[in-house]
Amino acid sequence: MLSHAARCIPRTVATNLNSRSGQTFRAFYATIQSLRRAPPSIPELDDIDPADNDFIMSVLRANPSLRDTQAYRAYFNLVPPPPPRKPDELQKESMAKPQAARETLLPEVAPQTQSPVIASILNPIHRRTALVKVQGPFTDRQVDSIARGMVYLEKLGLLSVLVVDNYSIPKGGDGERSAIVEETMRVVTALEKQGARARPVLGAVVRLGPKPGDEEDPEPQDHSIPEAHTFPSDLVHIRSALRAGEIPVIPPLALDSFCRSVRVDSNDVVAALVRGMAEAAALDGFGQTQKDGVEPSTPSEDIDLTPLRLMIINKEGGVPSYARSGLPHLLVNLTSEYTYIRDTFDKQWKSTHPSAMSNLDLARTCLAYMPPTSSAVMVSHRSPSSLIANLITNKPAISSSLPHAMLESNGVLTAHTPTLLRRGLPIRVIRSPADIDRAKLKNLLEQSFGRKLDEGSFWKRIDDYLDFVVVAGDYAGAAIVTNESATVPSSFSPVAYLDKFAVLPSHQGDGTVDFLWVALHDESYGLGLPFSANPNGGKQGVGQGRDLVWRSRANNPVNKWYFERSTGHLRMGDWVLFWCDAEVRLKTVEGRRANAGLSYLEDWEHGRLSSWGEVVMKIPSSWKQNV
């Protein structure tokens, strides 16, 4: 059910718009609120201008959940404007006041000119920014596609700062600077052609070398220190452009020690800007609410320079994955996967993805200075609409926790599928009950489920039946798996039972759920396959896969998520039994069926569901009753 604020936004704003703009607004907000069925007020797509048509379709494809919508609105502080007041109400109010007061009030209540439709739709209290690396060379048509994506983001309240580079322009060659400036102006022209206001910032805004004081920092960093830096005073042109509603477009130039403007690697410029803009935003007072509960003193009309997203747009797309035969990674946990991804990068990919590793390093460096909820996306120029989905949902285009067979068989995963990168959390596997921090696990379970744990029976069951626990970070999430083999007939494969799957509310939506499920997959039903050899502290893909079984209340809203990730399910009264078959066995059966007419129900499958159901339904509840 939508909140009162969500329900009143279309009604209060659309009345002030013309007919077509009102239709566009209702279509947009119906999508943002994740209404699965289009309301009657949504117009036919043919009734919308082509640019709006394309924009609305891009938002529709994002398909955000209610949680995604709430997070998006929170980022931009979207609040409904006050309802328009009727003329007779204004007249009665003014007549109720003394004459002098009426004379003072009358000019203030005069109708005001409406702002443009997009500003009326969004008008965020805190406008947010993104750093975008446009990594050419691109044709004019490709630049137009990229510019259209930037305009879409601007409509959604995200102001982009573009750093333009063209890797085909040789460094140190004759006419290098003029070629870079020309490339920058080409992007500016494309943005203006799409209806945006753009401002070229052709002077250097960063300085070569580490920031003064970096060499004195004794703490080791888990990321590279940017090889350039910037001060708040250097950002005056960027800040001015953003305040004016213009998109700054910057060439990869930096000041050297002799104050000469020289061309540098665009990654150095982007990293320096991310760090500098985050530090400038902190000086402005943004981001203090989360720390001390005090509202920032900065006027709400100012711009929060803290980069909310890092976007790397190129021709090659995301980072090739060892688990997907060179197709892109979907979601990367940089904290736990960075080294392994570099170690498993195939040499043959250097020809097709020459900048993949340098962009991976760039994302790791930038995300270290960005808020924990921020993300980086590496996307091909062919997928500008993916930027909208990333902004609204902050999730990968395709969930990395979906079954591999689903991703491989229906062609949803292509070479142009974006790679989403998060700072992430360390993942580890615990196999001994003695190694569990029981206080932290108890806190996680009670916060996640909103119920009180029956500690006596729960810990006894863990001591007797524990197989392993996958822990994300400092118990930000956990998947508890028990071994039920002793209670299952020997004719069936050993069964791993997913006793609990929990993530702290503060980490729901930041990728922890997918990171946790992928590790769970690697340690249970996915074990034994090459793409399960992930660095999660477990068996590294070596071993025999086991069927994973779990139960969930029939009215659990999470069941839709379970349906998409399970091999099958069976309704049992008030419960639903889910299972994931061991994938090695499925591949073996698939190979046999390719050469022989086999039934769809194998001998080893007969009777197992009733056996699982009998075992699972006898497992006692972990929660205190009536508390």
CSV table of C-alpha atoms in Angstrom, one decimal, residues 124-412:
chain,number,residue,atom,x,y,z
A,124,PRO,CA,14.9,17.4,-5.4
A,125,ILE,CA,15.8,19.3,-2.2
A,126,HIS,CA,19.4,18.0,-2.4
A,127,ARG,CA,20.5,17.6,-6.0
A,128,ARG,CA,23.0,14.7,-6.3
A,129,THR,CA,26.0,14.2,-8.6
A,130,ALA,CA,27.7,11.5,-10.5
A,131,LEU,CA,31.2,11.2,-12.1
A,132,VAL,CA,31.0,9.9,-15.6
A,133,LYS,CA,34.0,8.7,-17.6
A,134,VAL,CA,33.3,8.8,-21.4
A,135,GLN,CA,36.0,6.5,-22.8
A,136,GLY,CA,36.1,6.9,-26.6
A,137,PRO,CA,36.7,6.8,-29.5
A,138,PHE,CA,33.0,7.0,-30.4
A,139,THR,CA,31.2,7.8,-33.6
A,140,ASP,CA,28.8,10.8,-33.6
A,141,ARG,CA,25.8,8.4,-33.3
A,142,GLN,CA,27.4,6.7,-30.3
A,143,VAL,CA,28.0,10.1,-28.7
A,144,ASP,CA,24.4,11.0,-29.2
A,145,SER,CA,23.3,7.8,-27.5
A,146,ILE,CA,25.6,8.5,-24.5
A,147,ALA,CA,24.3,12.1,-24.4
A,148,ARG,CA,20.7,10.8,-24.3
A,149,GLY,CA,21.6,8.7,-21.3
A,150,MET,CA,23.0,11.7,-19.5
A,151,VAL,CA,19.8,13.6,-20.2
A,152,TYR,CA,17.8,10.8,-18.8
A,153,LEU,CA,19.8,10.9,-15.5
A,154,GLU,CA,19.3,14.6,-15.3
A,155,LYS,CA,15.5,14.1,-15.6
A,156,LEU,CA,15.8,11.8,-12.6
A,157,GLY,CA,17.7,14.4,-10.5
A,158,LEU,CA,21.3,13.2,-11.0
A,159,LEU,CA,23.7,15.9,-12.3
A,160,SER,CA,26.6,14.3,-14.2
A,161,VAL,CA,30.2,15.6,-14.3
A,162,LEU,CA,31.7,14.2,-17.5
A,163,VAL,CA,35.4,13.5,-18.0
A,164,VAL,CA,36.0,12.9,-21.7
A,165,ASP,CA,38.8,10.9,-23.2
A,166,ASN,CA,39.7,9.4,-26.6
A,167,TYR,CA,42.2,6.6,-26.4
A,168,SER,CA,42.8,6.8,-30.2
A,169,ILE,CA,44.5,10.2,-29.8
A,170,PRO,CA,48.2,9.4,-29.2
A,171,LYS,CA,49.8,11.1,-26.2
A,172,GLY,CA,52.5,13.6,-26.9
A,173,GLY,CA,51.6,13.9,-30.6
A,174,ASP,CA,51.2,17.1,-32.6
A,175,GLY,CA,47.9,18.7,-32.1
A,176,GLU,CA,47.1,16.5,-29.1
A,177,ARG,CA,45.6,19.3,-27.0
A,178,SER,CA,43.4,20.7,-29.8
A,179,ALA,CA,42.2,17.1,-30.6
A,180,ILE,CA,41.2,16.6,-26.9
A,181,VAL,CA,39.4,19.9,-26.8
A,182,GLU,CA,37.6,19.1,-30.0
A,183,GLU,CA,36.5,15.8,-28.5
A,184,THR,CA,35.2,17.6,-25.5
A,185,MET,CA,33.2,20.1,-27.6
A,186,ARG,CA,31.8,17.2,-29.6
A,187,VAL,CA,30.3,15.8,-26.4
A,188,VAL,CA,29.0,19.3,-25.4
A,189,THR,CA,27.3,19.6,-28.7
A,190,ALA,CA,25.7,16.2,-28.5
A,191,LEU,CA,24.3,17.0,-25.0
A,192,GLU,CA,22.8,20.3,-26.2
A,193,LYS,CA,21.4,18.5,-29.2
A,194,GLN,CA,19.5,16.2,-26.8
A,195,GLY,CA,18.1,19.3,-24.9
A,196,ALA,CA,20.6,19.4,-22.1
A,197,ARG,CA,22.6,22.5,-21.0
A,198,ALA,CA,26.3,21.7,-21.0
A,199,ARG,CA,29.3,23.7,-20.1
A,200,PRO,CA,32.9,22.9,-21.3
A,201,VAL,CA,35.5,23.3,-18.5
A,202,LEU,CA,38.6,23.4,-20.6
A,203,GLY,CA,41.0,24.5,-17.9
A,204,ALA,CA,42.7,22.0,-15.7
A,205,VAL,CA,40.7,21.3,-12.5
A,206,VAL,CA,43.2,18.8,-11.0
A,207,ARG,CA,46.8,18.9,-10.1
A,208,LEU,CA,49.4,16.2,-10.7
A,209,GLY,CA,50.9,14.3,-7.8
A,210,PRO,CA,49.5,13.0,-4.5
A,211,LYS,CA,47.7,15.4,-2.2
A,212,PRO,CA,49.9,17.1,0.4
A,213,GLY,CA,49.9,15.0,3.5
A,214,ASP,CA,49.1,11.7,1.9
A,215,GLU,CA,52.7,10.5,2.3
A,216,GLU,CA,52.4,11.1,6.1
A,217,ASP,CA,49.4,8.9,6.5
A,218,PRO,CA,50.6,5.8,8.4
A,219,GLU,CA,47.5,3.7,7.8
A,220,PRO,CA,47.8,1.3,4.9
A,221,GLN,CA,45.1,1.7,2.2
A,222,ASP,CA,43.3,-1.1,0.5
A,223,HIS,CA,43.1,1.0,-2.6
A,224,SER,CA,45.4,3.0,-4.8
A,225,ILE,CA,46.0,6.6,-3.9
A,226,PRO,CA,45.0,8.9,-6.8
A,227,GLU,CA,48.0,10.2,-8.7
A,228,ALA,CA,46.4,13.6,-8.9
A,229,HIS,CA,44.5,15.8,-6.5
A,230,THR,CA,42.2,18.8,-6.3
A,231,PHE,CA,41.3,21.4,-3.7
A,232,PRO,CA,37.8,22.9,-3.1
A,233,SER,CA,38.9,26.2,-4.8
A,234,ASP,CA,39.7,24.2,-8.0
A,235,LEU,CA,36.1,23.1,-8.2
A,236,VAL,CA,34.6,26.6,-8.6
A,237,HIS,CA,33.8,26.1,-12.3
A,238,ILE,CA,32.2,22.7,-11.7
A,239,ARG,CA,30.2,24.0,-8.8
A,240,SER,CA,29.0,27.0,-10.8
A,241,ALA,CA,27.9,24.8,-13.7
A,242,LEU,CA,26.0,22.4,-11.5
A,243,ARG,CA,24.3,25.3,-9.7
A,244,ALA,CA,23.2,26.7,-13.1
A,245,GLY,CA,21.7,23.3,-14.1
A,246,GLU,CA,24.5,22.7,-16.6
A,247,ILE,CA,26.5,19.5,-17.2
A,248,PRO,CA,30.2,20.1,-16.8
A,249,VAL,CA,32.3,18.4,-19.5
A,250,ILE,CA,36.0,18.2,-18.7
A,251,PRO,CA,39.0,17.1,-20.8
A,252,PRO,CA,41.7,14.9,-19.1
A,253,LEU,CA,44.1,17.8,-18.3
A,254,ALA,CA,46.0,18.5,-15.1
A,255,LEU,CA,48.4,21.2,-13.8
A,256,ASP,CA,52.0,20.0,-13.4
A,257,SER,CA,54.5,21.4,-10.9
A,258,PHE,CA,55.3,24.3,-13.3
A,259,CYS,CA,51.6,25.2,-13.6
A,260,ARG,CA,51.4,23.9,-17.1
A,261,SER,CA,48.2,22.2,-18.4
A,262,VAL,CA,49.2,18.8,-19.6
A,263,ARG,CA,47.2,15.8,-20.8
A,264,VAL,CA,47.0,12.9,-18.3
A,265,ASP,CA,45.2,9.6,-18.0
A,266,SER,CA,41.5,10.2,-17.6
A,267,ASN,CA,41.4,7.8,-14.7
A,268,ASP,CA,43.7,10.1,-12.7
A,269,VAL,CA,41.3,13.0,-13.3
A,270,VAL,CA,38.2,11.0,-12.3
A,271,ALA,CA,39.8,9.6,-9.1
A,272,ALA,CA,41.0,13.1,-8.1
A,273,LEU,CA,37.6,14.6,-8.8
A,274,VAL,CA,35.7,11.9,-6.8
A,275,ARG,CA,38.0,12.4,-3.8
A,276,GLY,CA,38.0,16.2,-4.1
A,277,MET,CA,34.2,16.5,-4.6
A,278,ALA,CA,33.5,14.2,-1.6
A,279,GLU,CA,35.8,16.3,0.6
A,280,ALA,CA,34.3,19.6,-0.6
A,281,ALA,CA,30.8,18.2,0.2
A,282,ALA,CA,31.9,17.4,3.7
A,283,LEU,CA,33.2,21.0,4.1
A,284,ASP,CA,29.8,22.2,2.8
A,285,GLY,CA,28.1,20.3,5.6
A,286,PHE,CA,26.5,17.5,3.6
A,287,GLY,CA,26.5,14.0,5.0
A,288,GLN,CA,26.5,15.1,8.7
A,289,THR,CA,23.0,14.1,9.4
A,290,GLN,CA,24.0,10.4,9.4
A,291,LYS,CA,26.9,11.0,11.8
A,292,ASP,CA,25.6,13.3,14.5
A,293,GLY,CA,21.9,13.6,13.8
A,294,VAL,CA,22.2,17.4,13.0
A,295,GLU,CA,20.8,18.8,9.8
A,296,PRO,CA,23.5,20.4,7.6
A,297,SER,CA,23.6,24.1,7.7
A,298,THR,CA,24.0,24.4,3.9
A,299,PRO,CA,20.9,25.8,2.2
A,300,SER,CA,18.8,23.0,0.8
A,301,GLU,CA,19.0,24.5,-2.7
A,302,ASP,CA,22.7,23.9,-2.9
A,303,ILE,CA,24.2,20.8,-4.5
A,304,ASP,CA,25.6,17.9,-2.7
A,305,LEU,CA,28.9,17.4,-4.5
A,306,THR,CA,29.4,13.9,-3.0
A,307,PRO,CA,29.4,11.5,-6.0
A,308,LEU,CA,26.5,9.2,-5.7
A,309,ARG,CA,27.5,7.1,-8.7
A,310,LEU,CA,30.6,6.4,-10.8
A,311,MET,CA,29.8,5.5,-14.4
A,312,ILE,CA,32.4,4.3,-16.9
A,313,ILE,CA,31.0,4.3,-20.5
A,314,ASN,CA,33.1,2.6,-23.1
A,315,LYS,CA,32.9,0.3,-26.1
A,316,GLU,CA,34.0,-2.9,-24.4
A,317,GLY,CA,31.4,-3.0,-21.6
A,318,GLY,CA,32.0,-4.7,-18.2
A,319,VAL,CA,34.7,-6.9,-16.7
A,320,PRO,CA,35.0,-10.4,-18.3
A,321,SER,CA,34.2,-13.2,-15.9
A,322,TYR,CA,36.1,-16.4,-15.5
A,323,ALA,CA,32.8,-18.0,-14.4
A,324,ARG,CA,30.8,-16.9,-17.6
A,325,SER,CA,33.3,-17.8,-20.4
A,326,GLY,CA,34.3,-14.2,-20.9
A,327,LEU,CA,30.8,-12.6,-20.6
A,328,PRO,CA,30.7,-9.8,-18.0
A,329,HIS,CA,30.6,-10.0,-14.3
A,330,LEU,CA,27.2,-8.9,-13.1
A,331,LEU,CA,28.0,-7.8,-9.6
A,332,VAL,CA,31.5,-7.4,-8.1
A,333,ASN,CA,32.3,-7.4,-4.4
A,334,LEU,CA,35.5,-5.5,-4.5
A,335,THR,CA,36.5,-6.2,-0.9
A,336,SER,CA,36.5,-10.0,-1.4
A,337,GLU,CA,36.8,-10.5,-5.2
A,338,TYR,CA,39.2,-7.8,-6.4
A,339,THR,CA,42.4,-9.9,-6.2
A,340,TYR,CA,40.8,-13.0,-7.6
A,341,ILE,CA,39.3,-11.2,-10.6
A,342,ARG,CA,42.7,-9.8,-11.5
A,343,ASP,CA,44.4,-13.2,-11.0
A,344,THR,CA,41.8,-15.0,-13.2
A,345,PHE,CA,41.8,-12.4,-16.0
A,346,ASP,CA,42.6,-14.3,-19.2
A,347,LYS,CA,45.3,-12.9,-21.4
A,348,GLN,CA,43.2,-13.3,-24.5
A,349,TRP,CA,40.7,-10.7,-23.0
A,350,LYS,CA,43.3,-8.0,-23.3
A,351,SER,CA,42.6,-7.6,-26.9
A,352,THR,CA,38.8,-7.3,-26.5
A,353,HIS,CA,38.8,-5.5,-23.1
A,354,PRO,CA,42.1,-3.6,-23.0
A,355,SER,CA,41.0,-1.2,-20.2
A,356,ALA,CA,39.0,-3.7,-18.0
A,357,MET,CA,41.6,-4.0,-15.3
A,358,SER,CA,42.5,-0.3,-15.2
A,359,ASN,CA,38.8,0.5,-14.9
A,360,LEU,CA,38.5,-2.1,-12.1
A,361,ASP,CA,41.3,-0.3,-10.3
A,362,LEU,CA,39.5,3.1,-10.9
A,363,ALA,CA,36.3,1.8,-9.4
A,364,ARG,CA,38.1,0.4,-6.4
A,365,THR,CA,39.8,3.7,-5.7
A,366,CYS,CA,36.8,5.9,-6.3
A,367,LEU,CA,34.4,3.8,-4.2
A,368,ALA,CA,36.8,4.1,-1.2
A,369,TYR,CA,36.0,7.9,-1.1
A,370,MET,CA,32.2,7.5,-1.9
A,371,PRO,CA,29.4,6.7,0.5
A,372,PRO,CA,29.0,3.0,1.4
A,373,THR,CA,25.7,2.9,-0.5
A,374,SER,CA,27.3,4.2,-3.7
A,375,SER,CA,28.2,2.0,-6.7
A,376,ALA,CA,30.1,2.0,-9.9
A,377,VAL,CA,28.9,0.7,-13.2
A,378,MET,CA,30.9,-0.2,-16.3
A,379,VAL,CA,28.6,-0.1,-19.3
A,380,SER,CA,28.8,-0.2,-23.0
A,381,HIS,CA,27.7,2.7,-25.1
A,382,ARG,CA,25.0,0.4,-26.5
A,383,SER,CA,23.1,0.4,-23.1
A,384,PRO,CA,22.4,4.0,-22.1
A,385,SER,CA,19.1,2.9,-20.6
A,386,SER,CA,21.0,0.7,-18.1
A,387,LEU,CA,22.1,3.9,-16.4
A,388,ILE,CA,18.5,4.6,-15.4
A,389,ALA,CA,18.0,1.2,-13.9
A,390,ASN,CA,21.3,1.5,-12.0
A,391,LEU,CA,20.2,4.9,-10.6
A,392,ILE,CA,16.7,3.9,-9.5
A,393,THR,CA,17.5,0.4,-8.2
A,394,ASN,CA,21.2,0.6,-7.4
A,395,LYS,CA,21.3,-3.0,-8.5
A,396,PRO,CA,22.9,-4.9,-11.4
A,397,ALA,CA,20.9,-5.2,-14.6
A,398,ILE,CA,20.6,-9.0,-13.9
A,399,SER,CA,20.9,-10.5,-10.4
A,400,SER,CA,24.2,-12.4,-9.9
A,401,SER,CA,22.4,-14.8,-7.6
A,402,LEU,CA,20.1,-16.2,-10.3
A,403,PRO,CA,20.7,-19.7,-11.4
A,404,HIS,CA,23.6,-20.0,-13.9
A,405,ALA,CA,21.5,-22.2,-16.2
A,406,MET,CA,18.9,-19.5,-16.5
A,407,LEU,CA,21.5,-16.9,-17.4
A,408,GLU,CA,23.2,-19.1,-19.9
A,409,SER,CA,20.1,-20.6,-21.6
A,410,ASN,CA,17.8,-17.7,-22.4
A,411,GLY,CA,20.4,-15.2,-23.7
A,412,VAL,CA,19.7,-12.5,-21.1
